[in-house]
């Protein structure tokens, strides 16, 4: 270590000489209020959003369910579900993890906590207003942008505070290297408000003429996933994997390649949702090409993560954080490669307009993003409340219910969607057969929703326990099995 | 990568490239599409829509019809949309200039509606279908939109608007009738207006082989 080696520039685990455990504890403590507020509200909306999803899933196989209640009609429940899990759960969870990572990686205690707490309150107010808007029938029917025009400015203002805060934190950061997770955080916190403002101005506040809307809609909807959720998820994976196993990221250069290729190609993906639609061919072609090029960032990141983990897979036996995050990271590879294939026109002509796409969306937002958020929370929350998770067995239940639930859901929707798509494509098939093929798989999807919610309830219970009785818990971290001290970080879970 | 300004420039430029291509380009080129004169009738194409149909677009958005029904006919051989009778030609940008929100859709849990006004021309059929889809299509999984209808006692003459032909368990009690709300009428007017059977030069009908 005679030179400021490459290793030290890319590995957060080699920091102790710069940041002792007291300083680190101070930074963690400074994030407590805002981060716990974002996490708590996120978990609340996750349960609500999942409940609405569950009812929608059952309504599609029992269309008579609640049919005289306007606010429980499928066409309102479905967007209410999406918006709650996306903006109620996923965004605040991402912000919470992002705030904590930013403070730790900038190596300064969190500044302006009151601004962040206000932002969390305003954001959640916006969610409540938006949700009510959809349920009473003011939904816009623009996918991912259903919240009515009177709700979205509230959300935008709340988010803008977070972006400004990010810039301030980066300006106050301790000098030295900028770790790979920080690239993703910095980019994501700036991309999202730009995306959200553009889409709202052109589609919600002063809608442009119809023919232009689809392109802007899917530019936005795809980039929310690609340039906001994905970078936050990857930032967390890049931080926690090396942190928990105590070794550096495999390759700095692969990290760079992965980051810039993601930024360039992902942003061009959106039009693959409109293949065959009323748009100039070059726009759709550009998106199809960009979708295929997504191979580069995905494979790069997969190799980088895998090579980092290599030889340390036994840590999955004891670390809940790592188990959730590795599940998420592997899902990222799977969902991205699946997305690339779905963009190829010949395959798209079968999978487009079917449940297959719904399966793909859940693979991305749940198996990848949500699992990474769960894993991150298992690491972060004990450091904020000053106590360990009360019960490793319940964490195990949470993991397996989530893993089994999401695999069942994605499997059912994928198979059902393929059969549905073949029936829709085949000239000799009737429309009726597309419904009949999909129905048993839709019942399975409904069952998988119960399993997923079971896992979420376990997690919510654990989280509430942590808030109510901090410090009175076990003294050692809640590992799945007895830790064999394979971790460098004494309290890493 | 330790220079924050450099990272900022990079993330700005990559994002801007797509923003120009997928946002600025359509805003400049696809948001000012004009109707064209119809030489046969002296009108315009696509034809203007009634106020009721425009009101119906709002009901369509409010009820979330778009989550199960697409409104786009894709070109062959990429798709079999035309062979399956969803329309006689591909839908193009000009077809959507009357729409406040272009409900292109991403799902076909239910059938495509680009040409529903060609396939089902009877308003009463649409009311029956919305009130209880299974009265007209036994295997339908569409929710019923009863909240758009009112069951009322017949006082004097039966209403002209009352839905005709409700049978079995869905029929109103004797002496009662089911009448559509303004929203239901607007939605049906919108359904009936969904016809892409006019000719546009940029979307010729494929000739049969």
GROMACS .gro file of C-alpha atoms in nm, chain A residues 60 63-64 67-70 73-76 78-79 137 139-143 146 170 173 176-178 183 186-187 190-191 194-195 198 202 207-216 218-219 227 252 256 259-260 263-264 267-268 270-271 273-280 282-283 287 345 348-349 352-355 358 420 423-427 429 431-432 435 442, chain B residues 1-4 6-12 14-23 25-27 30-34 58 60-68 70 72-75 77-81 83-84 90-112 131-132 134 138-147:
model
  174
   60UNK     CA    1  -5.918  -1.000  -1.326
   63UNK     CA    2  -6.467  -0.959  -1.279
   64UNK     CA    3  -6.787  -0.935  -1.076
   67UNK     CA    4  -6.849  -0.416  -0.955
   68UNK     CA    5  -7.078  -0.141  -0.833
   69UNK     CA    6  -6.804   0.054  -0.654
   70UNK     CA    7  -6.650   0.305  -0.890
   73UNK     CA    8  -6.295  -0.074  -1.059
   74UNK     CA    9  -5.995  -0.250  -1.217
   75UNK     CA   10  -5.903   0.052  -1.428
   76UNK     CA   11  -5.848   0.259  -1.114
   78UNK     CA   12  -5.434  -0.100  -1.127
   79UNK     CA   13  -5.288   0.250  -1.168
  137UNK     CA   14  -6.160   0.915  -1.123
  139UNK     CA   15  -5.644   0.956  -1.309
  140UNK     CA   16  -5.476   1.058  -1.633
  141UNK     CA   17  -5.452   0.711  -1.791
  142UNK     CA   18  -5.095   0.787  -1.894
  143UNK     CA   19  -4.890   0.496  -1.768
  146UNK     CA   20  -5.154   0.879  -1.360
  170UNK     CA   21  -2.136   1.652  -0.278
  173UNK     CA   22  -1.773   1.590   0.072
  176UNK     CA   23  -1.051   1.223  -0.230
  177UNK     CA   24  -1.189   0.958  -0.452
  178UNK     CA   25  -1.548   0.942  -0.569
  183UNK     CA   26  -2.151   0.824  -0.959
  186UNK     CA   27  -2.524   1.172  -0.821
  187UNK     CA   28  -2.659   1.090  -1.166
  190UNK     CA   29  -3.021   1.474  -1.102
  191UNK     CA   30  -3.187   1.265  -1.374
  194UNK     CA   31  -3.543   1.633  -1.507
  195UNK     CA   32  -3.743   1.332  -1.621
  198UNK     CA   33  -4.028   1.714  -1.861
  202UNK     CA   34  -4.554   1.794  -2.176
  207UNK     CA   35  -5.046   1.822  -2.280
  208UNK     CA   36  -4.897   1.824  -2.628
  209UNK     CA   37  -5.104   1.698  -2.918
  210UNK     CA   38  -5.192   1.327  -2.912
  211UNK     CA   39  -4.950   1.185  -3.169
  212UNK     CA   40  -4.643   1.304  -2.975
  213UNK     CA   41  -4.756   1.173  -2.638
  214UNK     CA   42  -4.669   0.805  -2.667
  215UNK     CA   43  -4.302   0.870  -2.729
  216UNK     CA   44  -4.267   1.110  -2.435
  218UNK     CA   45  -4.243   0.582  -2.274
  219UNK     CA   46  -3.926   0.785  -2.271
  227UNK     CA   47  -3.217   0.619  -1.483
  252UNK     CA   48  -1.252  -0.029  -1.147
  256UNK     CA   49  -1.659   0.283  -1.545
  259UNK     CA   50  -2.176   0.325  -1.567
  260UNK     CA   51  -2.127   0.515  -1.891
  263UNK     CA   52  -2.616   0.623  -1.902
  264UNK     CA   53  -2.593   0.631  -2.279
  267UNK     CA   54  -3.184   0.663  -2.184
  268UNK     CA   55  -3.268   0.564  -2.544
  270UNK     CA   56  -3.826   0.384  -2.421
  271UNK     CA   57  -3.965   0.341  -2.772
  273UNK     CA   58  -4.276  -0.019  -2.580
  274UNK     CA   59  -4.425   0.113  -2.903
  275UNK     CA   60  -4.291  -0.121  -3.168
  276UNK     CA   61  -4.530  -0.107  -3.462
  277UNK     CA   62  -4.692   0.206  -3.322
  278UNK     CA   63  -4.764   0.532  -3.501
  279UNK     CA   64  -4.411   0.672  -3.488
  280UNK     CA   65  -4.127   0.726  -3.732
  282UNK     CA   66  -3.605   0.551  -3.683
  283UNK     CA   67  -3.729   0.627  -3.332
  287UNK     CA   68  -3.467   0.216  -2.908
  345UNK     CA   69  -3.928  -0.710  -3.299
  348UNK     CA   70  -4.193  -0.847  -2.929
  349UNK     CA   71  -4.473  -0.932  -3.170
  352UNK     CA   72  -4.624  -0.720  -2.656
  353UNK     CA   73  -4.969  -0.645  -2.511
  354UNK     CA   74  -4.961  -0.954  -2.284
  355UNK     CA   75  -4.905  -1.053  -1.921
  358UNK     CA   76  -4.633  -0.748  -1.646
  420UNK     CA   77  -5.175  -1.542  -2.449
  423UNK     CA   78  -5.311  -1.683  -2.933
  424UNK     CA   79  -5.323  -1.310  -3.005
  425UNK     CA   80  -5.069  -1.349  -3.284
  426UNK     CA   81  -5.207  -1.660  -3.449
  427UNK     CA   82  -5.461  -1.566  -3.715
  429UNK     CA   83  -5.695  -1.839  -3.287
  431UNK     CA   84  -5.960  -1.377  -2.884
  432UNK     CA   85  -6.140  -1.597  -2.637
  435UNK     CA   86  -5.813  -1.523  -2.223
  442UNK     CA   87  -5.356  -1.536  -1.354
  494UNK     CA   88  -1.333   0.939  -1.219
  495UNK     CA   89  -1.262   1.178  -0.934
  496UNK     CA   90  -1.368   1.497  -1.104
  497UNK     CA   91  -1.727   1.573  -1.022
  499UNK     CA   92  -1.657   1.591  -1.553
  500UNK     CA   93  -1.907   1.333  -1.431
  501UNK     CA   94  -2.173   1.601  -1.439
  502UNK     CA   95  -2.097   1.687  -1.801
  503UNK     CA   96  -2.113   1.317  -1.892
  504UNK     CA   97  -2.444   1.248  -1.728
  505UNK     CA   98  -2.581   1.569  -1.878
  507UNK     CA   99  -2.589   1.119  -2.233
  508UNK     CA  100  -2.928   1.221  -2.099
  509UNK     CA  101  -2.961   1.511  -2.340
  510UNK     CA  102  -2.895   1.292  -2.642
  511UNK     CA  103  -3.204   1.084  -2.572
  512UNK     CA  104  -3.400   1.387  -2.461
  513UNK     CA  105  -3.344   1.544  -2.802
  514UNK     CA  106  -3.432   1.225  -2.989
  515UNK     CA  107  -3.729   1.099  -2.792
  516UNK     CA  108  -3.875   1.418  -2.641
  518UNK     CA  109  -3.810   1.563  -3.176
  519UNK     CA  110  -4.168   1.436  -3.125
  520UNK     CA  111  -4.267   1.762  -2.953
  523UNK     CA  112  -4.550   1.510  -3.403
  524UNK     CA  113  -4.738   1.765  -3.194
  525UNK     CA  114  -4.850   1.987  -3.482
  526UNK     CA  115  -5.007   1.737  -3.714
  527UNK     CA  116  -5.292   1.888  -3.918
  551UNK     CA  117  -6.239   1.174  -2.012
  553UNK     CA  118  -6.239   0.646  -2.075
  554UNK     CA  119  -5.938   0.785  -1.888
  555UNK     CA  120  -6.120   0.802  -1.558
  556UNK     CA  121  -6.237   0.441  -1.575
  557UNK     CA  122  -5.892   0.324  -1.691
  558UNK     CA  123  -6.012   0.138  -2.002
  559UNK     CA  124  -5.662   0.184  -2.144
  560UNK     CA  125  -5.513  -0.068  -1.900
  561UNK     CA  126  -5.674  -0.355  -2.092
  563UNK     CA  127  -5.503  -0.082  -2.689
  565UNK     CA  128  -5.328   0.091  -3.236
  566UNK     CA  129  -5.314  -0.127  -3.544
  567UNK     CA  130  -4.955  -0.226  -3.616
  568UNK     CA  131  -4.810  -0.289  -3.958
  570UNK     CA  132  -4.550  -0.838  -4.129
  571UNK     CA  133  -4.439  -0.725  -3.784
  572UNK     CA  134  -4.781  -0.812  -3.649
  573UNK     CA  135  -5.096  -0.992  -3.756
  574UNK     CA  136  -5.320  -0.706  -3.647
  576UNK     CA  137  -5.503  -1.013  -4.071
  577UNK     CA  138  -5.694  -1.050  -3.745
  583UNK     CA  139  -5.199   0.065  -3.994
  584UNK     CA  140  -5.278   0.352  -3.756
  585UNK     CA  141  -5.052   0.655  -3.801
  586UNK     CA  142  -4.983   0.980  -3.614
  587UNK     CA  143  -5.264   1.172  -3.787
  588UNK     CA  144  -5.521   0.926  -3.652
  589UNK     CA  145  -5.465   1.058  -3.299
  590UNK     CA  146  -5.495   1.433  -3.344
  591UNK     CA  147  -5.849   1.439  -3.200
  592UNK     CA  148  -5.742   1.266  -2.880
  593UNK     CA  149  -5.669   1.469  -2.567
  594UNK     CA  150  -5.472   1.169  -2.447
  595UNK     CA  151  -5.357   0.920  -2.710
  596UNK     CA  152  -5.467   0.591  -2.556
  597UNK     CA  153  -5.224   0.374  -2.750
  598UNK     CA  154  -5.221   0.121  -2.469
  599UNK     CA  155  -4.976  -0.155  -2.382
  600UNK     CA  156  -5.213  -0.440  -2.302
  601UNK     CA  157  -5.463  -0.651  -2.490
  602UNK     CA  158  -5.627  -0.818  -2.195
  603UNK     CA  159  -5.932  -0.706  -2.391
  604UNK     CA  160  -5.957  -0.650  -2.767
  605UNK     CA  161  -5.808  -0.352  -2.949
  624UNK     CA  162  -7.365  -0.249  -1.774
  625UNK     CA  163  -7.301  -0.622  -1.775
  627UNK     CA  164  -7.156  -1.110  -1.985
  631UNK     CA  165  -7.061  -1.492  -2.204
  632UNK     CA  166  -6.688  -1.549  -2.146
  633UNK     CA  167  -6.592  -1.184  -2.105
  634UNK     CA  168  -6.368  -1.091  -1.811
  635UNK     CA  169  -6.439  -0.720  -1.839
  636UNK     CA  170  -6.561  -0.557  -1.520
  637UNK     CA  171  -6.914  -0.425  -1.533
  638UNK     CA  172  -6.951  -0.050  -1.511
  639UNK     CA  173  -7.276  -0.039  -1.316
  640UNK     CA  174  -7.169   0.276  -1.141
   0.00000   0.00000   0.00000
